[in-house]
Structure formats: structure tokens, C-alpha cells
PDB file of C-alpha atoms in Angstrom:
ATOM      1  CA  MET L  10      90.818  61.331 103.734  1.00 84.00           C
ATOM      2  CA  THR L  11      87.876  62.434 105.194  1.00 91.00           C
ATOM      3  CA  ALA L  12      87.311  66.287 106.463  1.00 89.00           C
ATOM      4  CA  GLN L  13      87.789  65.231 110.212  1.00 90.00           C
ATOM      5  CA  GLU L  14      91.031  63.121 109.407  1.00 90.00           C
ATOM      6  CA  ARG L  15      92.104  66.652 107.401  1.00 94.00           C
ATOM      7  CA  ARG L  16      91.536  68.674 110.420  1.00 92.00           C
ATOM      8  CA  ASN L  17      93.182  66.128 112.690  1.00 90.00           C
ATOM      9  CA  ALA L  18      96.410  66.178 110.432  1.00 92.00           C
ATOM     10  CA  ILE L  19      95.972  70.037 110.359  1.00 93.00           C
ATOM     11  CA  LEU L  20      96.172  69.875 114.028  1.00 88.00           C
ATOM     12  CA  SER L  21      99.063  67.602 114.429  1.00 89.00           C
ATOM     13  CA  HIS L  22     101.081  69.513 111.555  1.00 91.00           C
ATOM     14  CA  LEU L  23     100.492  72.617 113.837  1.00 89.00           C
ATOM     15  CA  GLN L  24     101.698  70.880 116.883  1.00 85.00           C
ATOM     16  CA  ARG L  25     104.658  69.688 115.831  1.00 85.00           C
ATOM     17  CA  GLY L  26     105.873  72.637 113.712  1.00 76.00           C
ATOM     18  CA  LYS L  27     108.239  74.826 115.359  1.00 74.00           C
ATOM     19  CA  SER L  28     107.309  77.923 112.887  1.00 81.00           C
ATOM     20  CA  PRO L  29     104.152  79.048 111.628  1.00 86.00           C
ATOM     21  CA  LEU L  30     102.538  76.775 108.262  1.00 90.00           C
ATOM     22  CA  SER L  31     100.889  78.794 105.484  1.00 92.00           C
ATOM     23  CA  ALA L  32      97.470  78.003 104.398  1.00 93.00           C
ATOM     24  CA  THR L  33      99.081  77.434 101.012  1.00 93.00           C
ATOM     25  CA  ALA L  34     101.988  74.788 103.002  1.00 93.00           C
ATOM     26  CA  LEU L  35      99.277  72.914 104.642  1.00 94.00           C
ATOM     27  CA  ALA L  36      96.709  72.908 101.379  1.00 94.00           C
ATOM     28  CA  GLY L  37     100.260  71.164  99.484  1.00 94.00           C
ATOM     29  CA  LEU L  38     100.587  69.053 102.393  1.00 92.00           C
ATOM     30  CA  LEU L  39      97.323  67.636 102.548  1.00 94.00           C
ATOM     31  CA  GLY L  40      96.299  67.678  98.694  1.00 94.00           C
ATOM     32  CA  VAL L  41      93.564  70.412  99.104  1.00 94.00           C
ATOM     33  CA  SER L  42      92.966  73.918  98.020  1.00 94.00           C
ATOM     34  CA  ARG L  43      94.155  76.933 100.431  1.00 93.00           C
ATOM     35  CA  GLN L  44      90.408  77.773 100.715  1.00 93.00           C
ATOM     36  CA  VAL L  45      89.483  74.457 102.205  1.00 94.00           C
ATOM     37  CA  ILE L  46      92.435  74.961 104.963  1.00 94.00           C
ATOM     38  CA  VAL L  47      91.425  78.119 105.747  1.00 93.00           C
ATOM     39  CA  GLY L  48      87.924  76.888 106.055  1.00 93.00           C
ATOM     40  CA  ASP L  49      89.237  73.828 108.389  1.00 92.00           C
ATOM     41  CA  VAL L  50      91.134  76.158 110.634  1.00 92.00           C
ATOM     42  CA  ALA L  51      88.050  78.256 111.018  1.00 91.00           C
ATOM     43  CA  LEU L  52      86.127  75.257 112.182  1.00 90.00           C
ATOM     44  CA  LEU L  53      89.091  73.898 114.444  1.00 90.00           C
ATOM     45  CA  ARG L  54      89.206  77.429 116.169  1.00 88.00           C
ATOM     46  CA  ALA L  55      85.222  77.160 116.613  1.00 85.00           C
ATOM     47  CA  GLY L  56      85.746  73.936 118.531  1.00 81.00           C
ATOM     48  CA  GLY L  57      88.036  75.556 120.733  1.00 78.00           C
ATOM     49  CA  VAL L  58      91.667  74.787 119.552  1.00 83.00           C
ATOM     50  CA  GLN L  59      93.838  78.053 119.862  1.00 82.00           C
ATOM     51  CA  ILE L  60      95.352  78.690 116.377  1.00 88.00           C
ATOM     52  CA  VAL L  61      96.925  81.836 115.836  1.00 85.00           C
ATOM     53  CA  SER L  62      97.103  83.422 112.437  1.00 85.00           C
ATOM     54  CA  THR L  63     100.286  85.535 111.910  1.00 81.00           C
ATOM     55  CA  SER L  64     101.979  87.153 109.150  1.00 78.00           C
ATOM     56  CA  ARG L  65     104.003  84.126 108.399  1.00 83.00           C
ATOM     57  CA  GLY L  66     101.118  81.531 108.697  1.00 88.00           C
ATOM     58  CA  TYR L  67      99.079  79.659 111.538  1.00 91.00           C
ATOM     59  CA  LEU L  68     100.721  78.137 114.696  1.00 86.00           C
ATOM     60  CA  ILE L  69      99.696  76.917 118.000  1.00 85.00           C
ATOM     61  CA  PRO L  70     100.804  79.388 120.740  1.00 77.00           C
ATOM     62  CA  PRO L  71     103.336  77.885 122.972  1.00 70.00           C
ATOM     63  CA  GLU L  72     102.797  78.036 126.392  1.00 64.00           C
ATOM     64  CA  GLU L  73     103.367  81.714 127.575  1.00 65.00           C
ATOM     65  CA  GLY L  74     105.041  81.435 130.844  1.00 76.00           C
ATOM     66  CA  LEU L  75     105.581  84.775 132.646  1.00 89.00           C
ATOM     67  CA  VAL L  76     103.717  87.275 130.806  1.00 90.00           C
ATOM     68  CA  ARG L  77     103.875  91.307 131.180  1.00 91.00           C
ATOM     69  CA  GLN L  78     102.878  94.060 128.870  1.00 92.00           C
ATOM     70  CA  VAL L  79     105.437  97.202 128.352  1.00 93.00           C
ATOM     71  CA  VAL L  80     103.961 100.074 126.738  1.00 94.00           C
ATOM     72  CA  CYS L  81     106.253 101.884 123.824  1.00 94.00           C
ATOM     73  CA  GLN L  82     106.451 104.742 121.654  1.00 94.00           C
ATOM     74  CA  HIS L  83     108.960 105.112 118.923  1.00 93.00           C
ATOM     75  CA  THR L  84     108.774 105.954 115.237  1.00 91.00           C
ATOM     76  CA  PRO L  85     108.045 103.354 112.555  1.00 90.00           C
ATOM     77  CA  HIS L  86     111.775 103.318 111.491  1.00 92.00           C
ATOM     78  CA  GLN L  87     112.684 102.150 115.092  1.00 94.00           C
ATOM     79  CA  THR L  88     110.361  98.947 114.752  1.00 95.00           C
ATOM     80  CA  GLN L  89     112.889  96.451 114.170  1.00 96.00           C
ATOM     81  CA  GLU L  90     115.394  97.869 116.597  1.00 96.00           C
ATOM     82  CA  GLU L  91     112.823  97.632 119.226  1.00 96.00           C
ATOM     83  CA  LEU L  92     111.826  94.222 118.567  1.00 97.00           C
ATOM     84  CA  TYR L  93     115.402  92.973 118.407  1.00 97.00           C
ATOM     85  CA  ALA L  94     115.666  94.608 121.856  1.00 96.00           C
ATOM     86  CA  MET L  95     112.827  92.437 123.159  1.00 96.00           C
ATOM     87  CA  VAL L  96     114.111  89.207 121.594  1.00 96.00           C
ATOM     88  CA  ASP L  97     117.538  89.692 122.257  1.00 96.00           C
ATOM     89  CA  GLY L  98     116.628  89.808 126.161  1.00 94.00           C
ATOM     90  CA  GLY L  99     115.191  86.524 125.895  1.00 92.00           C
ATOM     91  CA  CYS L 100     111.446  87.212 125.562  1.00 93.00           C
ATOM     92  CA  THR L 101     108.705  86.295 122.951  1.00 92.00           C
ATOM     93  CA  VAL L 102     106.854  89.244 121.524  1.00 93.00           C
ATOM     94  CA  LEU L 103     103.384  87.623 121.633  1.00 91.00           C
ATOM     95  CA  ASP L 104     101.449  90.535 120.088  1.00 91.00           C
ATOM     96  CA  VAL L 105     100.800  94.408 119.670  1.00 93.00           C
ATOM     97  CA  THR L 106      97.779  96.260 120.915  1.00 93.00           C
ATOM     98  CA  VAL L 107      97.113  99.958 119.965  1.00 92.00           C
ATOM     99  CA  GLU L 108      93.971 101.924 121.256  1.00 91.00           C
ATOM    100  CA  HIS L 109      92.216 103.474 118.293  1.00 87.00           C
ATOM    101  CA  PRO L 110      89.895 106.313 119.026  1.00 85.00           C
ATOM    102  CA  VAL L 111      86.965 104.827 117.076  1.00 87.00           C
ATOM    103  CA  TYR L 112      87.298 101.008 116.816  1.00 87.00           C
ATOM    104  CA  GLY L 113      88.852 100.855 120.357  1.00 88.00           C
ATOM    105  CA  GLU L 114      91.720  97.973 121.142  1.00 89.00           C
ATOM    106  CA  ILE L 115      93.247  96.824 118.092  1.00 90.00           C
ATOM    107  CA  THR L 116      95.522  93.666 118.761  1.00 89.00           C
ATOM    108  CA  ALA L 117      97.636  91.711 116.425  1.00 90.00           C
ATOM    109  CA  PRO L 118      99.606  88.449 116.732  1.00 88.00           C
ATOM    110  CA  LEU L 119     103.325  88.567 116.127  1.00 90.00           C
ATOM    111  CA  GLN L 120     104.710  85.521 118.156  1.00 88.00           C
ATOM    112  CA  LEU L 121     108.319  86.823 117.307  1.00 92.00           C
ATOM    113  CA  SER L 122     110.874  84.978 119.386  1.00 89.00           C
ATOM    114  CA  CYS L 123     114.281  85.513 117.838  1.00 92.00           C
ATOM    115  CA  ARG L 124     115.789  87.946 114.828  1.00 95.00           C
ATOM    116  CA  TYR L 125     115.133  85.872 112.412  1.00 94.00           C
ATOM    117  CA  ASP L 126     111.073  86.241 113.362  1.00 92.00           C
ATOM    118  CA  VAL L 127     111.767  90.140 113.450  1.00 95.00           C
ATOM    119  CA  ASP L 128     113.603  90.141 110.173  1.00 95.00           C
ATOM    120  CA  GLU L 129     110.996  88.080 108.476  1.00 93.00           C
ATOM    121  CA  PHE L 130     108.141  90.546 109.976  1.00 93.00           C
ATOM    122  CA  VAL L 131     109.954  93.613 108.891  1.00 94.00           C
ATOM    123  CA  ARG L 132     110.694  92.241 105.408  1.00 94.00           C
ATOM    124  CA  LYS L 133     107.049  91.443 104.721  1.00 92.00           C
ATOM    125  CA  MET L 134     106.246  95.062 106.022  1.00 92.00           C
ATOM    126  CA  GLN L 135     108.415  96.398 103.608  1.00 93.00           C
ATOM    127  CA  GLU L 136     107.587  94.121 100.707  1.00 93.00           C
ATOM    128  CA  ASN L 137     104.023  94.970 101.087  1.00 93.00           C
ATOM    129  CA  GLY L 138     104.315  98.759 101.800  1.00 92.00           C
ATOM    130  CA  ALA L 139     102.731  98.147 105.344  1.00 90.00           C
ATOM    131  CA  GLN L 140     102.816 100.661 108.119  1.00 87.00           C
ATOM    132  CA  PRO L 141     102.721  99.269 111.581  1.00 86.00           C
ATOM    133  CA  LEU L 142      99.541  99.805 113.978  1.00 85.00           C
ATOM    134  CA  SER L 143     101.222 102.313 116.154  1.00 87.00           C
ATOM    135  CA  LEU L 144     101.264 104.659 113.242  1.00 83.00           C
ATOM    136  CA  LEU L 145      97.796 105.428 114.232  1.00 86.00           C
ATOM    137  CA  THR L 146      98.667 106.392 117.541  1.00 88.00           C
ATOM    138  CA  ASP L 147     101.544 108.566 117.332  1.00 88.00           C
ATOM    139  CA  GLY L 148     103.769 105.922 117.966  1.00 89.00           C
ATOM    140  CA  ILE L 149     102.256 104.686 120.909  1.00 92.00           C
ATOM    141  CA  HIS L 150     101.510 100.930 121.187  1.00 94.00           C
ATOM    142  CA  ALA L 151     101.875  98.005 123.903  1.00 93.00           C
ATOM    143  CA  HIS L 152     103.315  94.528 123.392  1.00 94.00           C
ATOM    144  CA  ARG L 153     102.481  91.603 125.430  1.00 91.00           C
ATOM    145  CA  LEU L 154     105.838  89.278 126.401  1.00 93.00           C
ATOM    146  CA  SER L 155     106.215  86.150 127.175  1.00 91.00           C
ATOM    147  CA  ALA L 156     109.471  85.041 129.047  1.00 89.00           C
ATOM    148  CA  PRO L 157     111.094  82.479 130.982  1.00 85.00           C
ATOM    149  CA  GLY L 158     111.725  84.375 134.166  1.00 88.00           C
ATOM    150  CA  GLU L 159     111.689  87.884 135.546  1.00 92.00           C
ATOM    151  CA  ASP L 160     115.315  88.440 134.935  1.00 92.00           C
ATOM    152  CA  ALA L 161     114.497  88.702 130.870  1.00 92.00           C
ATOM    153  CA  PHE L 162     111.601  91.419 131.527  1.00 92.00           C
ATOM    154  CA  THR L 163     114.085  93.677 133.443  1.00 94.00           C
ATOM    155  CA  ARG L 164     116.729  93.209 130.728  1.00 94.00           C
ATOM    156  CA  VAL L 165     114.471  94.372 128.271  1.00 95.00           C
ATOM    157  CA  LEU L 166     112.866  97.025 130.029  1.00 95.00           C
ATOM    158  CA  ALA L 167     116.470  98.340 130.571  1.00 95.00           C
ATOM    159  CA  VAL L 168     117.298  98.444 127.193  1.00 96.00           C
ATOM    160  CA  LEU L 169     114.056  99.941 126.002  1.00 95.00           C
ATOM    161  CA  ARG L 170     114.282 102.487 128.649  1.00 95.00           C
ATOM    162  CA  SER L 171     118.118 103.424 127.701  1.00 95.00           C
ATOM    163  CA  LYS L 172     116.711 103.565 123.958  1.00 95.00           C
ATOM    164  CA  ARG L 173     114.126 106.183 125.139  1.00 95.00           C
ATOM    165  CA  MET L 174     111.258 103.745 123.659  1.00 94.00           C
ATOM    166  CA  LEU L 175     109.700 102.771 126.978  1.00 92.00           C
ATOM    167  CA  LEU L 176     106.718 104.828 127.749  1.00 88.00           C
ATOM    168  CA  GLU L 177     106.404 105.369 131.540  1.00 82.00           C
ATOM    169  CA  ASP L 178     104.498 106.932 134.068  1.00 67.00           C
TER     170      ASP L 178
END
């Protein structure tokens, strides 16, 4: 298989996949090293293909639909509760952003669309002893949410407001 054929195969696997694929999984499927996959993904991105790297692996993000940003503030222990409120309301949590005083805006992709995704994210955070980005900003952070309609955003805002997690003017 040529390098171009391998990159086309990576693209095909990512387009067909319903969930993220790790570089290790792709390497196993294509019979190459993880490092080769990482290099191929970098070349695909340089060629204009939108590939997101999440904590669970690579994916091509779905069409975003309606996208809105919400600003929240809560403790690190409330992260799972906040994310459940968002996915239970019908939204996909696209990313999280914090405003750092030195680095400026820091954004990390999440792509969480169901409780299983949230549970895996929280498990990986705990397994690695990782802290949420919001720890850098006294719990203040923003999420971009994607939803099929305005009613999903309305539901999520109501739940976040009732939990006193929504930061409003």
C-alpha cells in the first residue's frame, strides 16, 4: 500500500466511524506503526481535511447544525453533572474554552454526545489524574454546543440555570 492509499484508507475509516479511532487502532487496521498514522493525519490536516483529535482518538466532526456557546462556572467535581445536562438535553458538547491570562484563549475538542462519551471522558480524566481546564480560571469556562434545534439549547440552559452552573450577565 502506498502512502497515499494509506491516507485514503485512514480517511475512509474516519468517515465511516461512529466513534473516534485511536492512532493505535488505525495502525493495527493498516499494519503500520502509530507514528506513521500520526504523521499521515498531520498531512491530511495540512491538506485541508478537518480531523479532530479527542481524548478517545481521531474523528471527522459531524455537521454541526445549530451551534451556540454557553458560559459556565462550577467546581471540578460538578463536571460530569454539567456534561450530562448538556447531552441529556440533546446537545453535542463540541469543545471547552478558557481565557488564560498569559496564553489567551485555550480550546480543547470534546465531541461528547451521550452519557457514554461523558463517562469515558471523566474516566480518562480520573485515570490520568488530569484536572479540567476550568481549574485555571476559577471554574469559568465556555462550551460550544451543537443541537438539532433551538429547543435543545433552551432545555440545556434551563437545567444549567437550575443547577446554578450557567454564568449570565
